[in-house]
PDB file of C-alpha atoms in Angstrom:
ATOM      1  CA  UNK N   1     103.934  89.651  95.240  1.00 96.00           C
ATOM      2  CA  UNK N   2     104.628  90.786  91.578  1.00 98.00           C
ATOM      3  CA  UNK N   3     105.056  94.519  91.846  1.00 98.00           C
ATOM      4  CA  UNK N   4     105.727  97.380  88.981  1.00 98.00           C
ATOM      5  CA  UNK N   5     106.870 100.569  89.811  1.00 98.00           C
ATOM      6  CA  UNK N   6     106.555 102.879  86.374  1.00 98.00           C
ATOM      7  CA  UNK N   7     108.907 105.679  86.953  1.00 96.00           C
ATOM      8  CA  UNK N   8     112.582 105.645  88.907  1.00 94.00           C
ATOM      9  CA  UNK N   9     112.320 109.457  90.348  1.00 95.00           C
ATOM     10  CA  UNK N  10     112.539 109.509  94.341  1.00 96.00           C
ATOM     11  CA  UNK N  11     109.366 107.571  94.950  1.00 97.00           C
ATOM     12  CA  UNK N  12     109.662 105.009  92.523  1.00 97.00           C
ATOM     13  CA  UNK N  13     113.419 104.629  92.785  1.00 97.00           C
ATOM     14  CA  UNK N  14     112.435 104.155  97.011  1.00 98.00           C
ATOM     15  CA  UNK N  15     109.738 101.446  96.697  1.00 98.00           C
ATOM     16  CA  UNK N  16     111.835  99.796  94.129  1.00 98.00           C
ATOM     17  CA  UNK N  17     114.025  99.571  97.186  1.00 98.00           C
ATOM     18  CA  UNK N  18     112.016  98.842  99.824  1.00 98.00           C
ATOM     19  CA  UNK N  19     109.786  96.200  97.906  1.00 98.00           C
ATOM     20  CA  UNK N  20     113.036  94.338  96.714  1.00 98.00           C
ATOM     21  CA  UNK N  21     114.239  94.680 100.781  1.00 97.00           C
ATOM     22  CA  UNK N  22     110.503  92.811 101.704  1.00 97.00           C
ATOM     23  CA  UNK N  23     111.254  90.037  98.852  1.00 97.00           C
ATOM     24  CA  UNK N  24     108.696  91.259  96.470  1.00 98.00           C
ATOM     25  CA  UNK N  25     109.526  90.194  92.787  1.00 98.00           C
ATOM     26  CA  UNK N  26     109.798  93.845  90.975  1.00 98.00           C
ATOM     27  CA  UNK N  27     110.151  95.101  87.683  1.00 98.00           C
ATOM     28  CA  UNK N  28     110.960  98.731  87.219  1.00 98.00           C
ATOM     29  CA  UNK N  29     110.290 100.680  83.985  1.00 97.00           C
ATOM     30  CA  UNK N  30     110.538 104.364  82.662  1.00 94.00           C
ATOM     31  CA  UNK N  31     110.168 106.979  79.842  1.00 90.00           C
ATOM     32  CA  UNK N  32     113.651 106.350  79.132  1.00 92.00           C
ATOM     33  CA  UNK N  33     113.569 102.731  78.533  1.00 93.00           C
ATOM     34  CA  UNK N  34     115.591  99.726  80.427  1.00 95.00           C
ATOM     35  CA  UNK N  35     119.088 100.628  79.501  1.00 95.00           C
ATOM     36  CA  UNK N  36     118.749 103.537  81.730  1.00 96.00           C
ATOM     37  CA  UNK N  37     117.312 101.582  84.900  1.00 96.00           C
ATOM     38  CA  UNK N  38     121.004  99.311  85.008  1.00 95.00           C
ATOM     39  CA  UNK N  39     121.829 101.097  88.016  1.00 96.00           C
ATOM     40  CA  UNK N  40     118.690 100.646  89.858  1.00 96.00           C
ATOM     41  CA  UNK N  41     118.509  97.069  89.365  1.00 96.00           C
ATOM     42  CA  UNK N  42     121.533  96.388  89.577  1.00 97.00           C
ATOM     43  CA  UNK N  43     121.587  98.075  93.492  1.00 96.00           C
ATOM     44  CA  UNK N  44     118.398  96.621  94.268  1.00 97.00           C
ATOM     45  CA  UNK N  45     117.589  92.942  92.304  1.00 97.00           C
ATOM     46  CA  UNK N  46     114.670  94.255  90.280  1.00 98.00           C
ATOM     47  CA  UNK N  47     114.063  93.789  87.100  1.00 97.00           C
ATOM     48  CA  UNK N  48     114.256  97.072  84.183  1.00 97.00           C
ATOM     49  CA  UNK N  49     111.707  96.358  81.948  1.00 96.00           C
ATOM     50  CA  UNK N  50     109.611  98.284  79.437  1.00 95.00           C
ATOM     51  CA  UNK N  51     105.651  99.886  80.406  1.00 94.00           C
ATOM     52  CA  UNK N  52     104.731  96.782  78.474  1.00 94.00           C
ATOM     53  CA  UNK N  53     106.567  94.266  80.528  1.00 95.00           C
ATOM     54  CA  UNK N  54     105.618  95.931  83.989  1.00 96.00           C
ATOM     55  CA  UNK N  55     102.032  95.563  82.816  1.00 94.00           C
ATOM     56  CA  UNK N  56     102.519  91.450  82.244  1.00 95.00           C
ATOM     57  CA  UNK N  57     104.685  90.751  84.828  1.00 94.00           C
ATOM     58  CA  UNK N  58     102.932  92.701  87.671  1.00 97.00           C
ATOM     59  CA  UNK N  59     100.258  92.209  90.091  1.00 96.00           C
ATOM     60  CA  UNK N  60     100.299  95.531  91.548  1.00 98.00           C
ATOM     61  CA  UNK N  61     102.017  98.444  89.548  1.00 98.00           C
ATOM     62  CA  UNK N  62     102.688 101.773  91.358  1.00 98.00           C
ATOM     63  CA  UNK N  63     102.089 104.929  88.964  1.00 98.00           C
ATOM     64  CA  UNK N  64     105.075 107.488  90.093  1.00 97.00           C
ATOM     65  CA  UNK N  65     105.405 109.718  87.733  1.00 97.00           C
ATOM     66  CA  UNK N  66     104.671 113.748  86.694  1.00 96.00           C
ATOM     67  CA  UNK N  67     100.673 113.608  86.249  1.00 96.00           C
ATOM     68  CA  UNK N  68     102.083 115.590  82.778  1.00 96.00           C
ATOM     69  CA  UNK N  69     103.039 112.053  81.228  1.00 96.00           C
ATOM     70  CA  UNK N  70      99.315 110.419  82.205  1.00 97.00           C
ATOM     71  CA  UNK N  71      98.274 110.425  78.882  1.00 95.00           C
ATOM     72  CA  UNK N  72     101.622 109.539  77.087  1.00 94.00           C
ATOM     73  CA  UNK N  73     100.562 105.521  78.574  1.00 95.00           C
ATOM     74  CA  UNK N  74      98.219 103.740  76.492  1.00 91.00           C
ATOM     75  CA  UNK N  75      94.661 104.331  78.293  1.00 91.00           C
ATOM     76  CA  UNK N  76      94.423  99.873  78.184  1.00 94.00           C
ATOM     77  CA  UNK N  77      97.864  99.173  79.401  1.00 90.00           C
ATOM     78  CA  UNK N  78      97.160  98.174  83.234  1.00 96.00           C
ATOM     79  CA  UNK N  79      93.589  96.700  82.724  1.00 96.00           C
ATOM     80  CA  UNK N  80      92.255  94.594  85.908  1.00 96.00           C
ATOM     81  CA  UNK N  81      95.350  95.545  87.514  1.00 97.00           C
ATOM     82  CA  UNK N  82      95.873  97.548  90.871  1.00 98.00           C
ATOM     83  CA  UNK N  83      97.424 100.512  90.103  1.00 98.00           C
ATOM     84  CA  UNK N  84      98.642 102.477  92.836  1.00 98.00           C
ATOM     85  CA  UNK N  85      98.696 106.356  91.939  1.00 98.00           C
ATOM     86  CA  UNK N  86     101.324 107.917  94.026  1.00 98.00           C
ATOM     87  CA  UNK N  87     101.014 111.218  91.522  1.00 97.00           C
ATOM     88  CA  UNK N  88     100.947 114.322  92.898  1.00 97.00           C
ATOM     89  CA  UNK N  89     100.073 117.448  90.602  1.00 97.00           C
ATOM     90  CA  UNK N  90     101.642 120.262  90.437  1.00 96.00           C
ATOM     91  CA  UNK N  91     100.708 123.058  88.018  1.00 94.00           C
ATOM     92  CA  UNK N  92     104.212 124.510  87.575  1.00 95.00           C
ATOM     93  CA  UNK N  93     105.691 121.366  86.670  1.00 95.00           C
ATOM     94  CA  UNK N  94     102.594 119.679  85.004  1.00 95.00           C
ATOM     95  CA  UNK N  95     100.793 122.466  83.134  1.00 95.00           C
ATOM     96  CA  UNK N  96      97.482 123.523  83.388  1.00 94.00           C
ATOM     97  CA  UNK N  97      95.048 120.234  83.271  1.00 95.00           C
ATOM     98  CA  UNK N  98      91.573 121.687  83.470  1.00 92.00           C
ATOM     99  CA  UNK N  99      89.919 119.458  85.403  1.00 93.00           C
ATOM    100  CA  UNK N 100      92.225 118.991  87.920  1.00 94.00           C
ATOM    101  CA  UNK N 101      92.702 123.112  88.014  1.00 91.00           C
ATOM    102  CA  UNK N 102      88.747 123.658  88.456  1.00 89.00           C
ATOM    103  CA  UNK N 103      88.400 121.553  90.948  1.00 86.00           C
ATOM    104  CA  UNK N 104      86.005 119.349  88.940  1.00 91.00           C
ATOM    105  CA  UNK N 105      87.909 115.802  89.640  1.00 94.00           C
ATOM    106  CA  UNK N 106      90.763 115.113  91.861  1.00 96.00           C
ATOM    107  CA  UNK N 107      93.500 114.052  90.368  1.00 97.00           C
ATOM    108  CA  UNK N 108      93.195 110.468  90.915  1.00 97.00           C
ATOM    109  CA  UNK N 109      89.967 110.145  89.479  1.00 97.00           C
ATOM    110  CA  UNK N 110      91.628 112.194  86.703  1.00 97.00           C
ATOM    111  CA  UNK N 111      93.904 109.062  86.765  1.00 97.00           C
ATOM    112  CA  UNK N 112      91.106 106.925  86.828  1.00 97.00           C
ATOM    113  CA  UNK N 113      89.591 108.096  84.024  1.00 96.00           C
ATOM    114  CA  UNK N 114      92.612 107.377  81.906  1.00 96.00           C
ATOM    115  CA  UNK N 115      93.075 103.844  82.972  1.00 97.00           C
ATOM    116  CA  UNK N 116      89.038 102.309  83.034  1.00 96.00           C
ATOM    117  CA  UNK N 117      89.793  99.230  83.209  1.00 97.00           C
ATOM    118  CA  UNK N 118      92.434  99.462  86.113  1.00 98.00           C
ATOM    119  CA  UNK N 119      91.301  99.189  89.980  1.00 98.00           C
ATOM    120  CA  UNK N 120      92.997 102.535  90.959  1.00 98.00           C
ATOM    121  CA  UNK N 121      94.070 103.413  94.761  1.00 98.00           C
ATOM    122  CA  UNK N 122      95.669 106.579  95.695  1.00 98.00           C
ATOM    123  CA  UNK N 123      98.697 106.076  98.397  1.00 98.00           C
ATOM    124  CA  UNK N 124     102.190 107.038  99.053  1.00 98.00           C
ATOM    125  CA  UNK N 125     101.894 110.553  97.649  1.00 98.00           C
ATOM    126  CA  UNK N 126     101.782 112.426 101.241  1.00 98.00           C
ATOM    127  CA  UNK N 127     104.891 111.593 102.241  1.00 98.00           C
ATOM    128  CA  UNK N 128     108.437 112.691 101.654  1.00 98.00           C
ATOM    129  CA  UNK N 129     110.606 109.861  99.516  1.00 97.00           C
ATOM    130  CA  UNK N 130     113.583 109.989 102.030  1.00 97.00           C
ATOM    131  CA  UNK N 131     110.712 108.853 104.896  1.00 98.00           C
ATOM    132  CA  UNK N 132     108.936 106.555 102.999  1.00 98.00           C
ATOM    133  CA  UNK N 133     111.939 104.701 102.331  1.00 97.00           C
ATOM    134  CA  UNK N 134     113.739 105.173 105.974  1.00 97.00           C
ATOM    135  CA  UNK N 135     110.517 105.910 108.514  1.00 98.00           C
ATOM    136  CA  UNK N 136     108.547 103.038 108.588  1.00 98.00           C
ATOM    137  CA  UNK N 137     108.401 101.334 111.944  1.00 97.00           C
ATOM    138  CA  UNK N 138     106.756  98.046 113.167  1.00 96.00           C
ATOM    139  CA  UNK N 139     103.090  97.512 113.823  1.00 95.00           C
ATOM    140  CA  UNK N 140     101.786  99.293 117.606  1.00 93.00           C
ATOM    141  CA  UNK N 141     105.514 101.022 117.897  1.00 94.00           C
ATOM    142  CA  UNK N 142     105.018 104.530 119.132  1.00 94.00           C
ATOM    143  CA  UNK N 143     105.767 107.220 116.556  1.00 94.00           C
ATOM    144  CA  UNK N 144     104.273 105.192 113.791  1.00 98.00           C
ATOM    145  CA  UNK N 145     103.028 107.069 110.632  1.00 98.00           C
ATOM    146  CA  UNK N 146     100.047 106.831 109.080  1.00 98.00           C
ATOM    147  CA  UNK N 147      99.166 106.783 105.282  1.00 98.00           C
ATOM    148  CA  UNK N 148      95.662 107.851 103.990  1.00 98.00           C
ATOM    149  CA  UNK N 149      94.670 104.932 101.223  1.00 98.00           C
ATOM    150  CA  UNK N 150      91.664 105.849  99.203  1.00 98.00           C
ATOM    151  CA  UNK N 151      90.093 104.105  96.444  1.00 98.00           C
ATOM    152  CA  UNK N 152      86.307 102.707  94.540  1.00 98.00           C
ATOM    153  CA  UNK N 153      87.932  99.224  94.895  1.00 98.00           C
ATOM    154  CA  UNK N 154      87.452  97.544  98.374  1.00 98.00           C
ATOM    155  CA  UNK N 155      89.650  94.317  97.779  1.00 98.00           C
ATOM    156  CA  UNK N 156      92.046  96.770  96.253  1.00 98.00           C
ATOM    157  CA  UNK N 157      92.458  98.954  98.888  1.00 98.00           C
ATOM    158  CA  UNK N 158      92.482  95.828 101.324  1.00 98.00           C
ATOM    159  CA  UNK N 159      95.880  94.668  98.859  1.00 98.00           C
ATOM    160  CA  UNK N 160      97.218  98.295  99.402  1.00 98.00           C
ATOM    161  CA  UNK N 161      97.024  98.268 102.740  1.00 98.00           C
ATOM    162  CA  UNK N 162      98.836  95.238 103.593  1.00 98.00           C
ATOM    163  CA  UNK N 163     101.403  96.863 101.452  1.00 98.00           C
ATOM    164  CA  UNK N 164     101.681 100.138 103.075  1.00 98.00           C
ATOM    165  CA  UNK N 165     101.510  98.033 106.785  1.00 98.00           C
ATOM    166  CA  UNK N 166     104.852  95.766 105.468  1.00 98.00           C
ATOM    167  CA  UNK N 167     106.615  99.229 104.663  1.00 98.00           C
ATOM    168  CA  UNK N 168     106.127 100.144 108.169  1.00 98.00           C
ATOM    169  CA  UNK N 169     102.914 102.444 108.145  1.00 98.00           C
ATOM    170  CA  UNK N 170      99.864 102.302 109.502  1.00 98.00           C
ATOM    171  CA  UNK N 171      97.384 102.368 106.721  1.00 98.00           C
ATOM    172  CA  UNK N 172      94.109 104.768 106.944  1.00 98.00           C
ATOM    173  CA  UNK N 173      90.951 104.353 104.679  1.00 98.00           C
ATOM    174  CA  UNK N 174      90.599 108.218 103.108  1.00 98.00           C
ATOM    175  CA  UNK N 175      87.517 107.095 101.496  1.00 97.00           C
ATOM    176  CA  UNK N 176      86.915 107.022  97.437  1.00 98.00           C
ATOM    177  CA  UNK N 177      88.781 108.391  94.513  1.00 97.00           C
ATOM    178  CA  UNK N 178      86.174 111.449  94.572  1.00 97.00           C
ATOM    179  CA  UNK N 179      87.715 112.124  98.305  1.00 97.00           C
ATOM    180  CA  UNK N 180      91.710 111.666  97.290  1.00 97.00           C
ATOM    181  CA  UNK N 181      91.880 115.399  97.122  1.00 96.00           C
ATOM    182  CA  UNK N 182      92.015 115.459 100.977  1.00 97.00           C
ATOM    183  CA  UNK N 183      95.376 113.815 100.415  1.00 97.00           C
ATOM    184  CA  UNK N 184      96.906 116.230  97.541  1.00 96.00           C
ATOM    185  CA  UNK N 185      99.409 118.996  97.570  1.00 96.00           C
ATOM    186  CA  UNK N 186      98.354 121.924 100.206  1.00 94.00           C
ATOM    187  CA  UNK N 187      96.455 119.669 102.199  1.00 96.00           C
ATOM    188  CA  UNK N 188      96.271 119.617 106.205  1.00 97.00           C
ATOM    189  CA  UNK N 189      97.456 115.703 105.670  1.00 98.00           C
ATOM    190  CA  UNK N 190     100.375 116.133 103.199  1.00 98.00           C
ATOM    191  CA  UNK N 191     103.977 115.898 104.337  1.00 97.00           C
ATOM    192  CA  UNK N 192     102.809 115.949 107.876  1.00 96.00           C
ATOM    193  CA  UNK N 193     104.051 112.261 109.424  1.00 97.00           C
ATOM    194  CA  UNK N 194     100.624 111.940 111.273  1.00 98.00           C
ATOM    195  CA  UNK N 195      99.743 108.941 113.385  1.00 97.00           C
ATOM    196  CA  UNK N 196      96.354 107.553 112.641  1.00 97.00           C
ATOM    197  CA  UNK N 197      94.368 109.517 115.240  1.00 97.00           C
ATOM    198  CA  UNK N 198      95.436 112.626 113.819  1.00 98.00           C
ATOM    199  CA  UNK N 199      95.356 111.703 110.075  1.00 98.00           C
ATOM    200  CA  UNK N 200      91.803 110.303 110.417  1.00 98.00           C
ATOM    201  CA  UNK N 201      90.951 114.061 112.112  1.00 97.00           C
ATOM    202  CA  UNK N 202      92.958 115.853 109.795  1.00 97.00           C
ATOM    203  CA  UNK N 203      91.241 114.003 107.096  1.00 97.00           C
ATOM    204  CA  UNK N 204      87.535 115.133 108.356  1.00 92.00           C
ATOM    205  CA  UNK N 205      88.999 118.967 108.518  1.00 83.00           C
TER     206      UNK N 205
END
């Protein structure tokens, strides 16, 4: 699969990894532009592009960056693409987005609203970088954590979860976009390294 990861921080910089380490064809780009992404594709095979490029080249495009720089993309740039938001927001580091703040959206319809075009799914933001990238663990072995996946898209969140199954994870449907915010920051379900049984109760809590 063609895969973009926008943003090399700890999540992107891990799924560049893992996605190269599965064979997935990935292109990697950043605020800073592709001179500063060398490293990472040189240790990993991907390719450092531009926001432009990653749009082109990619299938699926993973959104990993502070939910602060949303609005610095162009609101067309991933149109009919699946773009997985793996934000999470934080109000120290992000500022005060209203919306967001009263509770009005979550933040991945937030996301959604930026993007129209794009068929938005929200994964990979409950879990710690250093496990996403070293915990996954083959389908039915014990010990095997869940992710929630939530989304408008059906066929989008289907792509997703064969995704977040080859990482190693057993994938969980956490409903729509409206419902993400059982998934955010604070959450019974984030940073936890639940199984299925208990994310899908957790969820409901």
């Amino acid at each position: 699969m063609r895969i973009g990861i926008v943003g090399s921080g700890k999540v992107g910089g891990t799924l560049t990894h893992r996605f190269r380490e599965l064979g997935h064809d990935v292109t990697v780009a950043n605020r800073r532009g592709p001179d500063s992404l060398r490293p990472l594709a040189d240790q990993t095979g991907a390719t450092a592009g531009t926001i432009t490029q990653v749009a082109d080249k990619s299938d699926v495009i993973v959104l990993a960056i502070p939910t602060r720089a949303v609005p610095d993309l162009p609101g067309q740039a991933f149109n009919g693409k699946i773009l997985i938001d793996a934000n999470n927001y934080f109000p120290e580091r992000d500022g005060e987005i209203e919306p967001i703040v009263d509770r009005a959206v979550s933040s991945s319809r937030w996301v959604a609203d930026h993007f129209p075009g794009a068929r938005v799914v929200k994964a990979f933001n409950n879990i710690m970088a250093g496990h996403l990238g070293r915990n996954g663990k083959p389908e039915g072995e014990q010990g095997r954590i869940a992710l929630p996946v939530a989304g408008d898209d059906i066929e989008a969140k289907e792509v997703v979860d064969e995704l977040v199954d080859e990482l190693g994870f057993d994938p969980v449907d956490a409903g729509n976009l409206d419902s993400s915010w059982r998934q955010q920051p604070g959450t019974p379900v984030y940073l936890t390294d639940l199984d299925k049984t208990e994310l899908r109760r957790k969820l409901r809590a």
